[in-house]
């Protein structure tokens, strides 16, 4: 996929915009500014304040103790730093959608993680002879997690299941390589489902 237009389309389909986080932050700032503006206008008109007028808030700030305990200063600074870090990370990091890019020549193909997981689970079920409800697959951005729960006494080769998963993933030609994790959960004799 060499076209810049296709690359842009695939990126748009696999990454989510930070529009919601930005809108929430902007709305909070606007509400705070509107509140401050209303309090100032009420003070200029000689009306009582809604919550805390400009003079009262200034008196409150002036009335704060000059020597704040070190623990309180550190706690307040840590809270402000964490809040700032979260906002910076939201602004800088791209949001990821649960979709994967498939490399099929000059085409742009994007598949949902749930579709890929379902296809892998069906292939494991077909290959191993296990019922489909005994195979659970989760597909993430970096890993594929497979959990197989065969009945008591049903032989299952974990290496073969891993090979089936790797072959299936290879056939999709995903843009990013995935780490595969396979777990076999065997119920004890007394836990067999009816």
GROMACS .gro file of C-alpha atoms in nm, residues 7-168:
model
  162
    7UNK     CA    1  -0.240   0.511   0.424
    8UNK     CA    2  -0.443   0.806   0.552
    9UNK     CA    3  -0.771   0.614   0.511
   10UNK     CA    4  -0.635   0.309   0.697
   11UNK     CA    5  -0.504   0.527   0.978
   12UNK     CA    6  -0.840   0.701   1.003
   13UNK     CA    7  -1.015   0.364   1.026
   14UNK     CA    8  -0.779   0.210   1.285
   15UNK     CA    9  -0.728   0.512   1.514
   16UNK     CA   10  -0.990   0.710   1.697
   17UNK     CA   11  -0.977   1.088   1.721
   18UNK     CA   12  -0.947   1.255   2.058
   19UNK     CA   13  -1.251   1.469   1.984
   20UNK     CA   14  -1.449   1.362   2.291
   21UNK     CA   15  -1.163   1.429   2.533
   22UNK     CA   16  -1.097   1.766   2.370
   23UNK     CA   17  -1.465   1.864   2.381
   24UNK     CA   18  -1.490   1.772   2.752
   25UNK     CA   19  -1.180   1.976   2.836
   26UNK     CA   20  -1.298   2.277   2.633
   27UNK     CA   21  -1.649   2.265   2.785
   28UNK     CA   22  -1.503   2.255   3.138
   29UNK     CA   23  -1.280   2.556   3.065
   30UNK     CA   24  -1.572   2.746   2.909
   31UNK     CA   25  -1.797   2.670   3.208
   32UNK     CA   26  -1.530   2.790   3.449
   33UNK     CA   27  -1.482   3.112   3.250
   34UNK     CA   28  -1.859   3.170   3.228
   35UNK     CA   29  -1.889   3.124   3.604
   36UNK     CA   30  -1.607   3.370   3.671
   37UNK     CA   31  -1.765   3.618   3.428
   38UNK     CA   32  -2.108   3.587   3.593
   39UNK     CA   33  -1.958   3.643   3.939
   40UNK     CA   34  -1.772   3.952   3.818
   41UNK     CA   35  -2.086   4.096   3.653
   42UNK     CA   36  -2.294   4.029   3.966
   43UNK     CA   37  -2.029   4.199   4.179
   44UNK     CA   38  -2.025   4.503   3.947
   45UNK     CA   39  -2.406   4.527   3.965
   46UNK     CA   40  -2.397   4.505   4.344
   47UNK     CA   41  -2.590   4.177   4.350
   48UNK     CA   42  -2.508   3.888   4.586
   49UNK     CA   43  -2.269   3.625   4.452
   50UNK     CA   44  -2.390   3.286   4.332
   51UNK     CA   45  -2.123   3.095   4.521
   52UNK     CA   46  -1.821   3.308   4.594
   53UNK     CA   47  -1.772   3.662   4.469
   54UNK     CA   48  -1.440   3.802   4.347
   55UNK     CA   49  -1.373   3.990   4.672
   56UNK     CA   50  -1.453   3.688   4.889
   57UNK     CA   51  -1.239   3.458   4.675
   58UNK     CA   52  -0.949   3.703   4.688
   59UNK     CA   53  -0.989   3.729   5.067
   60UNK     CA   54  -0.991   3.349   5.086
   61UNK     CA   55  -0.668   3.327   4.885
   62UNK     CA   56  -0.506   3.596   5.102
   63UNK     CA   57  -0.628   3.420   5.416
   64UNK     CA   58  -0.459   3.092   5.328
   65UNK     CA   59  -0.184   2.999   5.571
   66UNK     CA   60   0.155   3.111   5.448
   67UNK     CA   61   0.320   2.796   5.573
   68UNK     CA   62   0.142   2.498   5.421
   69UNK     CA   63   0.255   2.160   5.559
   70UNK     CA   64   0.506   1.987   5.332
   71UNK     CA   65   0.285   1.677   5.297
   72UNK     CA   66  -0.011   1.883   5.179
   73UNK     CA   67   0.204   2.071   4.928
   74UNK     CA   68   0.340   1.746   4.788
   75UNK     CA   69  -0.010   1.593   4.766
   76UNK     CA   70  -0.154   1.898   4.588
   77UNK     CA   71   0.143   1.911   4.351
   78UNK     CA   72   0.115   1.537   4.276
   79UNK     CA   73  -0.257   1.565   4.196
   80UNK     CA   74  -0.195   1.861   3.964
   81UNK     CA   75   0.100   1.680   3.798
   82UNK     CA   76  -0.103   1.362   3.739
   83UNK     CA   77  -0.393   1.564   3.595
   84UNK     CA   78  -0.153   1.751   3.365
   85UNK     CA   79   0.016   1.426   3.259
   86UNK     CA   80  -0.321   1.267   3.174
   87UNK     CA   81  -0.419   1.570   2.965
   88UNK     CA   82  -0.083   1.572   2.784
   89UNK     CA   83  -0.107   1.197   2.712
   90UNK     CA   84  -0.461   1.239   2.580
   91UNK     CA   85  -0.339   1.517   2.354
   92UNK     CA   86  -0.030   1.336   2.223
   93UNK     CA   87  -0.118   0.966   2.199
   94UNK     CA   88  -0.348   0.842   1.927
   95UNK     CA   89  -0.660   0.655   2.024
   96UNK     CA   90  -0.671   0.299   1.894
   97UNK     CA   91  -0.979   0.126   1.759
   98UNK     CA   92  -1.016  -0.251   1.776
   99UNK     CA   93  -0.934  -0.299   1.409
  100UNK     CA   94  -0.640  -0.443   1.217
  101UNK     CA   95  -0.493  -0.361   0.878
  102UNK     CA   96  -0.452  -0.651   0.635
  103UNK     CA   97  -0.172  -0.622   0.378
  104UNK     CA   98  -0.325  -0.723   0.047
  105UNK     CA   99  -0.113  -0.556  -0.219
  106UNK     CA  100  -0.237  -0.213  -0.325
  107UNK     CA  101  -0.573  -0.255  -0.149
  108UNK     CA  102  -0.669  -0.105   0.185
  109UNK     CA  103  -0.844  -0.370   0.397
  110UNK     CA  104  -0.935  -0.321   0.762
  111UNK     CA  105  -1.088  -0.599   0.974
  112UNK     CA  106  -1.243  -0.578   1.319
  113UNK     CA  107  -1.064  -0.768   1.598
  114UNK     CA  108  -1.386  -0.955   1.679
  115UNK     CA  109  -1.409  -1.088   1.323
  116UNK     CA  110  -1.047  -1.206   1.333
  117UNK     CA  111  -1.099  -1.367   1.675
  118UNK     CA  112  -1.412  -1.547   1.557
  119UNK     CA  113  -1.239  -1.678   1.246
  120UNK     CA  114  -0.942  -1.806   1.449
  121UNK     CA  115  -1.176  -1.975   1.699
  122UNK     CA  116  -1.370  -2.143   1.418
  123UNK     CA  117  -1.047  -2.267   1.257
  124UNK     CA  118  -0.927  -2.411   1.592
  125UNK     CA  119  -1.266  -2.575   1.640
  126UNK     CA  120  -1.262  -2.725   1.290
  127UNK     CA  121  -0.902  -2.845   1.322
  128UNK     CA  122  -0.926  -2.992   1.674
  129UNK     CA  123  -1.281  -3.129   1.659
  130UNK     CA  124  -1.378  -2.935   1.971
  131UNK     CA  125  -1.717  -2.765   1.992
  132UNK     CA  126  -1.695  -2.393   1.908
  133UNK     CA  127  -1.808  -2.288   2.258
  134UNK     CA  128  -1.498  -2.451   2.409
  135UNK     CA  129  -1.266  -2.212   2.223
  136UNK     CA  130  -1.227  -1.848   2.328
  137UNK     CA  131  -1.006  -1.607   2.136
  138UNK     CA  132  -0.918  -1.246   2.210
  139UNK     CA  133  -0.734  -1.028   1.961
  140UNK     CA  134  -0.556  -0.713   2.079
  141UNK     CA  135  -0.319  -0.466   1.921
  142UNK     CA  136  -0.010  -0.671   2.003
  143UNK     CA  137  -0.131  -1.016   2.107
  144UNK     CA  138  -0.373  -1.297   2.036
  145UNK     CA  139  -0.494  -1.484   2.346
  146UNK     CA  140  -0.645  -1.830   2.292
  147UNK     CA  141  -0.809  -2.032   2.568
  148UNK     CA  142  -0.925  -2.384   2.490
  149UNK     CA  143  -1.140  -2.577   2.740
  150UNK     CA  144  -1.165  -2.940   2.623
  151UNK     CA  145  -1.374  -3.189   2.816
  152UNK     CA  146  -1.209  -3.435   3.052
  153UNK     CA  147  -1.026  -3.708   2.864
  154UNK     CA  148  -1.020  -3.525   2.529
  155UNK     CA  149  -0.661  -3.513   2.404
  156UNK     CA  150  -0.539  -3.176   2.282
  157UNK     CA  151  -0.191  -3.081   2.165
  158UNK     CA  152  -0.114  -2.721   2.269
  159UNK     CA  153   0.167  -2.693   2.012
  160UNK     CA  154  -0.072  -2.794   1.734
  161UNK     CA  155  -0.326  -2.531   1.847
  162UNK     CA  156  -0.049  -2.269   1.850
  163UNK     CA  157   0.052  -2.376   1.499
  164UNK     CA  158  -0.308  -2.346   1.377
  165UNK     CA  159  -0.333  -1.996   1.525
  166UNK     CA  160  -0.002  -1.889   1.373
  167UNK     CA  161  -0.099  -2.029   1.030
  168UNK     CA  162  -0.435  -1.853   1.041
   0.00000   0.00000   0.00000
